[in-house]
Short mmCIF file of C-alpha atoms in Angstrom, two decimals:
data_model
loop_
_atom_site.label_atom_id
_atom_site.label_comp_id
_atom_site.label_asym_id
_atom_site.label_seq_id
_atom_site.Cartn_x
_atom_site.Cartn_y
_atom_site.Cartn_z
CA MET A 1 -16.80 85.67 -75.89
CA GLU A 2 -15.38 82.38 -75.14
CA LYS A 3 -11.81 82.92 -76.08
CA PHE A 4 -11.75 86.14 -74.35
CA THR A 5 -13.03 84.28 -70.99
CA GLU A 6 -10.55 81.54 -71.90
CA PHE A 7 -7.96 84.04 -71.52
CA ILE A 8 -8.86 86.18 -68.36
CA GLU A 9 -8.87 82.40 -66.79
CA ARG A 10 -5.28 81.75 -68.16
CA HIS A 11 -3.90 84.83 -67.77
CA VAL A 12 -5.62 87.31 -65.49
CA ALA A 13 -6.84 85.32 -63.00
CA PRO A 14 -3.83 83.49 -61.49
CA VAL A 15 -2.18 87.23 -61.15
CA ALA A 16 -5.30 88.29 -59.40
CA GLY A 17 -5.32 85.20 -56.85
CA ARG A 18 -2.07 85.58 -56.05
CA LEU A 19 -2.66 89.24 -55.75
CA GLY A 20 -5.24 88.90 -53.13
CA ALA A 21 -3.16 86.32 -51.35
CA ASN A 22 -0.15 88.67 -51.06
CA ARG A 23 0.36 89.43 -47.28
CA TYR A 24 0.95 93.46 -47.71
CA ILE A 25 -2.17 93.68 -49.83
CA GLN A 26 -3.96 91.52 -47.10
CA ALA A 27 -2.26 93.59 -44.48
CA ILE A 28 -3.17 96.96 -46.31
CA GLN A 29 -7.11 95.62 -46.84
CA ASN A 30 -7.50 94.56 -42.49
CA THR A 31 -6.16 97.71 -41.81
CA PHE A 32 -8.79 99.92 -43.56
CA LEU A 33 -11.30 97.44 -43.01
CA THR A 34 -10.58 97.84 -39.27
CA LEU A 35 -10.26 101.55 -38.69
CA ILE A 36 -13.56 101.71 -41.02
CA PRO A 37 -15.08 102.74 -37.30
CA PHE A 38 -12.46 105.56 -37.21
CA MET A 39 -13.36 107.08 -40.29
CA THR A 40 -16.58 106.85 -39.47
CA ILE A 41 -16.75 108.37 -36.12
CA GLY A 42 -14.50 111.14 -37.34
CA SER A 43 -16.31 112.13 -40.36
CA MET A 44 -19.98 112.18 -38.29
CA ALA A 45 -18.21 114.05 -36.21
CA LEU A 46 -17.31 116.35 -38.23
CA VAL A 47 -20.70 116.59 -40.05
CA ILE A 48 -21.97 117.47 -37.31
CA VAL A 49 -20.13 120.38 -36.14
CA THR A 50 -20.14 122.25 -39.99
CA PRO A 51 -23.47 122.67 -40.91
CA PRO A 52 -23.90 122.73 -44.89
CA MET A 53 -25.91 126.44 -45.08
CA ASP A 54 -24.95 129.54 -43.38
CA TYR A 55 -28.26 131.15 -41.84
CA THR A 56 -27.45 133.92 -42.02
CA THR A 57 -27.50 134.05 -45.76
CA MET A 58 -31.31 132.05 -45.68
CA ASP A 59 -34.41 133.48 -46.20
CA PRO A 60 -36.99 133.45 -42.57
CA GLY A 61 -39.03 130.02 -42.78
CA ILE A 62 -38.73 126.68 -41.28
CA ALA A 63 -35.04 125.69 -43.43
CA GLN A 64 -33.42 128.56 -41.55
CA SER A 65 -34.82 128.03 -38.22
CA PHE A 66 -33.81 124.31 -38.74
CA MET A 67 -30.05 125.55 -39.53
CA GLN A 68 -29.77 128.21 -37.18
CA GLY A 69 -30.52 125.04 -34.69
CA TRP A 70 -28.01 123.08 -35.84
CA GLN A 71 -25.42 126.01 -35.37
CA ALA A 72 -26.39 126.00 -32.14
CA VAL A 73 -25.52 122.49 -31.79
CA ALA A 74 -22.81 122.58 -33.47
CA ASP A 75 -20.90 125.58 -31.87
CA PHE A 76 -22.02 123.77 -27.99
CA LEU A 77 -20.22 120.79 -29.63
CA ALA A 78 -17.54 122.18 -31.72
CA PHE A 79 -14.34 121.64 -29.23
CA PRO A 80 -14.72 117.92 -28.26
CA PHE A 81 -16.37 116.84 -32.08
CA THR A 82 -13.19 118.94 -33.46
CA ILE A 83 -10.71 116.96 -31.25
CA ILE A 84 -12.78 113.45 -31.87
CA ASN A 85 -11.78 114.53 -35.82
CA THR A 86 -8.55 114.71 -35.09
CA ILE A 87 -7.32 112.08 -33.21
CA THR A 88 -9.79 109.96 -35.73
CA THR A 89 -9.31 110.71 -39.43
CA GLY A 90 -6.86 113.24 -38.72
CA CYS A 91 -4.36 110.88 -37.41
CA LEU A 92 -5.37 108.35 -40.34
CA ALA A 93 -1.29 107.48 -40.96
CA LEU A 94 -0.60 107.12 -37.43
CA TRP A 95 -3.18 104.65 -37.20
CA VAL A 96 -1.86 102.86 -40.59
CA SER A 97 1.10 102.60 -39.33
CA VAL A 98 0.22 100.87 -36.19
CA GLY A 99 -2.62 98.61 -38.00
CA LEU A 100 0.06 97.44 -40.73
CA ALA A 101 2.47 96.29 -38.61
CA PHE A 102 0.28 94.45 -36.48
CA PHE A 103 -1.65 92.49 -39.17
CA LEU A 104 1.97 91.93 -40.90
CA SER A 105 3.39 90.46 -37.94
CA ARG A 106 0.20 88.48 -37.07
CA HIS A 107 0.76 86.79 -40.08
CA TYR A 108 4.47 86.25 -39.62
CA LYS A 109 3.54 85.20 -36.26
CA MET A 110 5.62 87.41 -34.28
CA ASN A 111 3.42 88.08 -30.85
CA SER A 112 5.56 90.50 -29.34
CA TYR A 113 3.98 93.87 -29.32
CA LEU A 114 7.19 95.29 -29.88
CA PRO A 115 7.11 95.86 -34.24
CA VAL A 116 4.38 97.41 -33.92
CA ALA A 117 6.02 100.11 -31.36
CA LEU A 118 9.16 100.00 -33.57
CA SER A 119 6.78 100.55 -36.79
CA ALA A 120 5.13 103.51 -35.22
CA ALA A 121 8.40 105.04 -34.15
CA SER A 122 9.74 105.05 -37.74
CA PHE A 123 6.78 106.40 -39.00
CA ILE A 124 7.16 109.48 -36.35
CA ALA A 125 10.78 109.41 -37.36
CA THR A 126 10.32 109.90 -40.98
CA GLY A 127 7.23 111.95 -40.50
CA PHE A 128 7.23 113.90 -37.63
CA ILE A 129 10.54 115.28 -37.45
CA SER A 130 10.74 118.99 -38.87
CA THR A 131 14.10 120.50 -40.43
CA GLU A 132 15.07 122.22 -37.17
CA GLY A 133 14.55 118.51 -34.95
CA ALA A 134 11.43 119.64 -33.36
CA LEU A 135 8.43 117.41 -33.96
CA MET A 136 5.42 118.66 -36.91
CA THR A 137 2.10 117.04 -37.60
CA ASP A 138 2.54 117.64 -40.94
CA PHE A 139 1.68 114.13 -42.04
CA ILE A 140 -0.23 112.77 -39.06
CA GLY A 141 -2.68 112.57 -41.65
CA GLY A 142 -4.02 111.24 -45.22
CA ALA A 143 -0.59 113.32 -46.52
CA GLY A 144 1.79 110.48 -44.92
CA LEU A 145 -0.30 107.72 -45.55
CA PHE A 146 2.22 106.87 -48.26
CA CYS A 147 5.64 107.01 -46.25
CA ALA A 148 3.22 104.91 -43.10
CA ILE A 149 2.75 101.63 -45.42
CA VAL A 150 6.41 102.28 -46.46
CA MET A 151 7.98 102.49 -42.75
CA SER A 152 5.54 100.48 -41.24
CA VAL A 153 6.83 97.31 -43.98
CA ALA A 154 10.56 98.11 -44.26
CA THR A 155 10.36 98.27 -40.60
CA VAL A 156 8.49 94.82 -40.02
CA GLU A 157 10.46 92.90 -42.40
CA LEU A 158 14.21 94.76 -41.14
CA PHE A 159 13.02 93.24 -37.58
CA LYS A 160 11.64 89.96 -38.72
CA PHE A 161 15.13 89.39 -40.79
CA LEU A 162 17.25 90.70 -37.68
CA SER A 163 15.41 88.21 -34.87
CA GLU A 164 15.72 85.38 -37.01
CA HIS A 165 19.07 85.52 -37.83
CA ASN A 166 19.74 86.07 -33.96
CA VAL A 167 21.53 89.25 -34.47
CA GLY A 168 22.67 90.33 -31.76
CA ARG A 169 20.38 88.00 -29.90
CA ILE A 170 20.86 88.35 -25.96
CA ASN A 171 19.98 85.11 -23.96
CA LEU A 172 18.83 85.83 -20.44
CA PRO A 173 18.53 83.05 -17.47
CA GLY A 174 15.45 80.91 -17.45
CA ALA A 175 14.59 82.60 -13.76
CA VAL A 176 14.09 85.64 -15.92
CA PRO A 177 10.33 86.82 -16.55
CA PRO A 178 9.48 85.60 -20.26
CA ALA A 179 8.46 89.62 -20.88
CA LEU A 180 11.73 90.43 -20.13
CA GLY A 181 13.80 87.93 -21.59
CA GLU A 182 11.95 88.22 -24.77
CA SER A 183 12.45 92.13 -24.91
CA MET A 184 16.50 91.47 -24.13
CA ALA A 185 16.34 89.07 -26.52
CA HIS A 186 15.36 91.88 -29.28
CA LEU A 187 17.39 94.57 -28.01
CA VAL A 188 19.90 94.84 -30.67
CA PRO A 189 17.51 94.16 -33.68
CA ALA A 190 15.13 96.95 -32.24
CA THR A 191 18.69 99.52 -31.91
CA LEU A 192 19.54 98.65 -35.14
CA CYS A 193 16.03 99.23 -37.19
CA LEU A 194 15.66 102.65 -35.18
CA LEU A 195 19.48 103.69 -36.14
CA ALA A 196 18.32 102.47 -39.63
CA VAL A 197 15.49 104.70 -39.63
CA SER A 198 17.24 107.41 -38.07
CA LEU A 199 19.40 108.29 -41.10
CA VAL A 200 16.78 107.76 -43.33
CA SER A 201 15.38 110.84 -41.79
CA THR A 202 18.33 112.19 -41.34
CA VAL A 203 19.77 112.04 -44.91
CA ALA A 204 15.98 112.86 -46.60
CA ILE A 205 16.45 115.90 -44.29
CA LYS A 206 19.39 117.28 -44.97
CA LEU A 207 19.27 116.54 -48.95
CA THR A 208 16.05 117.86 -49.40
CA ALA A 209 14.89 120.21 -46.95
CA ALA A 210 11.80 118.37 -46.08
CA PRO A 211 10.91 114.98 -44.40
CA PHE A 212 11.62 111.86 -45.69
CA ALA A 213 7.31 111.38 -45.47
CA ASN A 214 7.17 114.33 -48.37
CA LEU A 215 9.34 112.65 -50.81
CA ILE A 216 7.07 109.77 -50.39
CA ALA A 217 4.62 112.02 -51.41
CA THR A 218 5.95 113.21 -54.02
CA ILE A 219 7.09 110.15 -55.39
CA VAL A 220 3.60 108.46 -55.43
CA SER A 221 1.96 112.01 -56.86
CA PRO A 222 1.53 111.14 -60.29
CA LEU A 223 -0.14 108.03 -59.34
CA VAL A 224 -2.55 109.85 -56.77
CA GLY A 225 -3.51 112.09 -59.76
CA ALA A 226 -3.67 109.20 -62.24
CA VAL A 227 -6.35 107.70 -59.58
CA ASP A 228 -8.04 111.22 -59.12
CA SER A 229 -9.22 111.72 -63.08
CA PRO A 230 -12.08 110.85 -65.22
CA ALA A 231 -9.74 108.31 -67.27
CA GLY A 232 -8.79 106.80 -63.78
CA ILE A 233 -11.72 105.51 -61.80
CA MET A 234 -13.57 104.80 -65.29
CA LEU A 235 -10.91 102.39 -65.85
CA ILE A 236 -11.18 101.16 -61.96
CA ALA A 237 -15.15 101.47 -62.35
CA PHE A 238 -14.56 99.34 -65.84
CA LEU A 239 -11.98 96.18 -64.40
CA MET A 240 -14.18 96.17 -61.15
CA PRO A 241 -16.89 94.25 -62.35
CA LEU A 242 -15.01 92.63 -65.42
CA PHE A 243 -13.01 90.75 -62.59
CA PHE A 244 -15.96 90.27 -60.40
CA TRP A 245 -17.73 88.41 -63.66
CA PHE A 246 -15.23 86.12 -63.45
CA GLY A 247 -15.32 85.49 -60.14
CA ILE A 248 -12.83 88.04 -59.11
CA HIS A 249 -13.45 89.63 -55.81
CA ASP A 250 -13.24 93.23 -56.40
CA SER A 251 -11.15 93.59 -53.33
CA VAL A 252 -7.75 92.71 -55.49
CA LEU A 253 -8.28 96.02 -57.52
CA THR A 254 -9.61 98.20 -54.37
CA SER A 255 -7.67 97.16 -51.79
CA PRO A 256 -3.84 98.79 -53.15
CA LEU A 257 -6.16 101.77 -54.31
CA ASP A 258 -6.83 102.20 -50.57
CA PRO A 259 -3.96 104.35 -49.68
CA PHE A 260 -4.70 106.15 -52.82
CA LEU A 261 -8.81 106.72 -52.26
CA TYR A 262 -8.59 107.58 -47.92
CA ALA A 263 -5.63 110.05 -48.53
CA ASN A 264 -7.80 112.10 -50.45
CA LEU A 265 -10.75 112.38 -48.63
CA ASP A 266 -8.36 113.19 -45.78
CA ALA A 267 -7.43 115.87 -47.69
CA ASN A 268 -10.75 116.79 -48.35
CA MET A 269 -11.60 116.59 -44.66
CA ALA A 270 -9.35 118.60 -43.78
CA ALA A 271 -10.13 121.31 -46.68
CA TYR A 272 -13.37 121.26 -45.58
CA ALA A 273 -12.93 121.57 -41.88
CA ALA A 274 -10.80 124.63 -43.21
CA GLY A 275 -13.80 126.28 -44.22
CA ALA A 276 -13.81 125.22 -48.15
CA ALA A 277 -16.67 125.04 -50.20
CA ALA A 278 -17.86 121.75 -50.43
CA THR A 279 -18.23 122.16 -54.52
CA ALA A 280 -14.03 123.41 -54.69
CA LEU A 281 -12.72 120.60 -52.48
CA PRO A 282 -9.26 119.39 -53.49
CA CYS A 283 -10.36 115.70 -54.51
CA THR A 284 -12.86 113.84 -56.25
CA VAL A 285 -11.95 110.52 -55.94
CA THR A 286 -12.50 109.08 -52.60
CA PRO A 287 -13.95 105.64 -50.72
CA PRO A 288 -17.80 107.17 -50.59
CA PHE A 289 -17.15 108.52 -54.49
CA VAL A 290 -16.31 104.48 -55.28
CA TRP A 291 -19.03 102.83 -52.31
CA TYR A 292 -22.37 105.34 -52.72
CA PHE A 293 -22.43 106.75 -56.52
CA ILE A 294 -20.28 104.08 -58.28
CA THR A 295 -21.23 100.32 -56.88
CA ILE A 296 -24.72 101.41 -56.48
CA GLY A 297 -25.99 98.46 -54.83
CA GLY A 298 -23.16 96.25 -54.98
CA ASN A 299 -19.94 95.83 -57.71
CA GLY A 300 -22.03 95.73 -61.31
CA ALA A 301 -24.50 98.66 -59.73
CA THR A 302 -26.78 96.09 -58.91
CA LEU A 303 -29.36 98.04 -56.47
CA ALA A 304 -31.12 98.27 -59.97
CA LEU A 305 -30.86 94.72 -60.81
CA ALA A 306 -32.43 93.77 -57.68
CA LEU A 307 -35.23 96.18 -58.29
CA LEU A 308 -35.90 94.46 -61.35
CA THR A 309 -36.22 90.94 -60.34
CA LEU A 310 -39.19 91.68 -57.68
CA ARG A 311 -41.81 92.28 -60.65
CA SER A 312 -40.22 89.06 -62.74
CA ARG A 313 -42.31 86.47 -64.48
CA SER A 314 -40.05 83.93 -63.20
CA LYS A 315 -40.32 82.47 -60.13
CA GLN A 316 -37.01 81.82 -59.90
CA ILE A 317 -35.26 85.19 -60.61
CA SER A 318 -38.39 86.27 -58.42
CA THR A 319 -37.07 84.34 -55.85
CA ILE A 320 -34.04 85.54 -55.72
CA GLY A 321 -34.59 88.90 -55.85
CA LYS A 322 -37.09 89.23 -52.48
CA LEU A 323 -34.25 87.27 -50.89
CA GLY A 324 -31.22 89.96 -52.10
CA ILE A 325 -32.91 93.29 -52.44
CA ILE A 326 -32.64 93.69 -49.05
CA PRO A 327 -28.83 93.09 -48.16
CA THR A 328 -27.85 94.60 -52.19
CA LEU A 329 -29.54 97.96 -50.68
CA PHE A 330 -26.65 97.59 -48.25
CA GLY A 331 -23.99 96.95 -50.42
CA VAL A 332 -24.23 92.71 -50.53
CA ASN A 333 -24.52 91.60 -53.44
CA GLU A 334 -23.68 88.40 -53.24
CA PRO A 335 -27.37 86.64 -53.10
CA ILE A 336 -27.63 88.39 -56.58
CA ILE A 337 -24.31 88.07 -58.27
CA PHE A 338 -24.64 84.12 -57.24
CA GLY A 339 -28.17 83.35 -57.45
CA LEU A 340 -29.66 85.07 -60.67
CA PRO A 341 -26.57 84.99 -61.14
CA VAL A 342 -24.60 87.78 -62.62
CA MET A 343 -21.19 86.02 -62.39
CA TYR A 344 -20.47 84.06 -65.81
CA ASN A 345 -23.93 85.04 -67.50
CA PRO A 346 -22.85 85.93 -70.97
CA LEU A 347 -26.98 88.62 -70.22
CA MET A 348 -25.19 90.27 -67.41
CA PHE A 349 -21.67 90.96 -68.83
CA VAL A 350 -22.39 94.19 -70.86
CA PRO A 351 -24.80 96.06 -68.56
CA SER A 352 -22.75 95.44 -65.22
CA ILE A 353 -19.96 97.05 -66.72
CA LEU A 354 -21.39 99.92 -68.52
CA ASN A 355 -23.34 101.14 -65.49
CA MET A 356 -20.29 100.86 -63.32
CA VAL A 357 -18.67 102.91 -66.66
CA LEU A 358 -21.73 105.20 -67.07
CA ASN A 359 -21.72 105.54 -62.82
CA ALA A 360 -18.13 106.83 -62.65
CA GLY A 361 -17.92 108.98 -65.20
CA LEU A 362 -21.44 110.86 -64.72
CA THR A 363 -20.64 111.25 -61.30
CA PHE A 364 -17.17 113.01 -61.54
CA LEU A 365 -18.87 115.20 -64.34
CA VAL A 366 -21.56 116.77 -61.75
CA MET A 367 -18.91 116.61 -59.06
CA ASP A 368 -16.31 118.46 -61.25
CA LEU A 369 -19.02 120.88 -62.43
CA GLY A 370 -19.88 121.85 -59.19
CA ILE A 371 -23.56 120.98 -59.43
CA ILE A 372 -22.90 118.51 -56.49
CA ASN A 373 -20.82 118.38 -53.35
CA HIS A 374 -17.75 116.49 -53.50
CA THR A 375 -17.33 113.94 -50.81
CA PHE A 376 -15.69 114.59 -47.24
CA ALA A 377 -17.25 112.14 -44.84
CA TYR A 378 -17.93 108.37 -45.26
CA PRO A 379 -20.47 107.25 -43.10
CA GLY A 380 -19.36 103.20 -43.42
CA TRP A 381 -19.67 101.36 -46.90
CA ASN A 382 -22.64 99.35 -46.29
CA VAL A 383 -24.63 102.45 -46.07
CA PRO A 384 -27.55 102.60 -48.40
CA ALA A 385 -26.06 104.50 -51.63
CA PRO A 386 -28.61 107.18 -51.94
CA ILE A 387 -28.58 107.87 -47.71
CA GLY A 388 -24.46 107.25 -48.21
CA ALA A 389 -24.38 110.00 -50.93
CA LEU A 390 -26.39 112.41 -49.04
CA LEU A 391 -24.31 111.94 -45.53
CA SER A 392 -21.08 112.34 -47.67
CA THR A 393 -21.65 115.28 -49.20
CA MET A 394 -24.14 117.18 -47.30
CA ASP A 395 -25.74 117.60 -50.33
CA VAL A 396 -29.99 116.90 -51.32
CA LYS A 397 -28.63 117.07 -54.60
CA ALA A 398 -26.86 114.20 -54.34
CA LEU A 399 -29.56 111.96 -53.03
CA VAL A 400 -31.70 113.31 -55.88
CA PHE A 401 -28.61 112.37 -58.19
CA ILE A 402 -28.01 108.78 -57.25
CA ILE A 403 -31.87 108.10 -57.39
CA GLY A 404 -31.27 109.19 -61.22
CA LEU A 405 -28.17 106.90 -61.64
CA ILE A 406 -29.99 104.07 -60.62
CA ILE A 407 -33.16 104.99 -63.19
CA LEU A 408 -30.04 105.23 -65.58
CA ASN A 409 -28.83 101.90 -64.44
CA GLY A 410 -32.16 99.73 -64.37
CA LEU A 411 -32.79 101.38 -67.85
CA VAL A 412 -29.30 99.80 -69.14
CA TYR A 413 -29.88 96.31 -67.37
CA TYR A 414 -33.63 96.46 -68.51
CA PRO A 415 -33.04 94.49 -72.41
CA PHE A 416 -31.03 92.68 -70.90
CA PHE A 417 -32.48 91.40 -68.07
CA LYS A 418 -36.13 90.85 -70.21
CA ALA A 419 -33.97 88.16 -72.55
CA TYR A 420 -32.71 86.75 -69.92
CA GLU A 421 -36.08 86.22 -67.87
CA LYS A 422 -37.62 84.96 -70.78
CA LYS A 423 -35.26 82.16 -71.25
CA LYS A 424 -35.73 81.48 -67.61
CA VAL A 425 -39.39 81.45 -68.00
CA GLU A 426 -39.29 78.91 -70.90
CA GLU A 427 -37.30 76.88 -68.64
CA GLU A 428 -40.10 76.89 -66.16
CA GLN A 429 -42.40 76.29 -68.48
CA ALA A 430 -41.00 73.34 -70.22
CA GLU A 431 -40.22 72.10 -66.36
CA ALA A 432 -43.63 72.17 -65.67
CA PRO A 433 -45.41 69.10 -67.31
CA ALA A 434 -42.49 66.60 -65.69
CA GLN A 435 -43.02 68.33 -62.25
CA ALA A 436 -46.99 67.67 -62.80
CA GLU A 437 -46.07 64.26 -63.55
CA VAL A 438 -44.18 63.32 -60.72
CA ALA A 439 -46.83 64.79 -58.22
#
């Protein structure tokens, strides 16, 4: 174990640290975190206007009356709520292109709005122009996510390079308003950026008979397929607690995966809105899949562990449990991770990893078999897992399944927890006489 720990600290941790500090990873992370309200609002709008059951096929009773009332509300709100869903999650790639350019520009201390506007224009040029030269919206949502990221990064970097090297800079007299002077100074760099993306779009359409966004989507499709597979998600579920145990935050791994996860979620939303059965949606691994079904209570699936601490014979563990249970219920498990602790605790190494892998594999299995619905809504990462599972799938069986996983996680944690508890009780008993003498 010591050799393994040393290997991680010497070879993996430095790489993970550099990855976490990478400006592109940070910009992607900040963009998706900022857009969580959009995802929540758009998801809930879709849930409200699409009742999970058809009341006309149900037997008379309270459930049928409830669904009939829900359908009446859905019919009344369908048009405005569909608009809300369309302009939020339905335009995800567009908002990502804007957000990524904003955070990347801020990193470079570029205060002008121009790089953001250029990035949006670049994405429109490469994703919204059809082979006939007309505007299209096929790639405005999750399908265009990777193109949005590529074009935003490329455009901001090109604009920064041209501006820093004063390419074609136009200097106006000092009497000119600062905003106008700054805009004219960047006229040539902006022009060159737009010419470059127009050429990229033209070449892609001429060679592939499809927008550049389609080419990007084709290139990354094997990676998307790898993430949305049992082996892919179980590997992710293995690495997240492994890294966290060594003090490497899981965002190092999950932030680069956000585009894949949100693209899958957007595809499920679109399919569900189009009338597809919730058990037959195209993708399985999405943000709610990760945050509600795998990391139940936070990285390491620690909600079950937090529940065990509440009845501990150790005063220290019991105190930590009382302090940490509420945050952990909402996915904030730092009091348990650092207070118990789980991190760097050899007894918690195996169960924290095993539970995450079990949760990932079992959830993928039951969704793949159609036992519970796939996720198509995302109420937010910090919604308690049982409630989040219910809202993201609109399936009561998902709530029951989460409770089953919590029990399973508790059974896995139990022998390791009891061994750790015994050690802490012995330490407390050994310290008690010394404290009594001091008193």
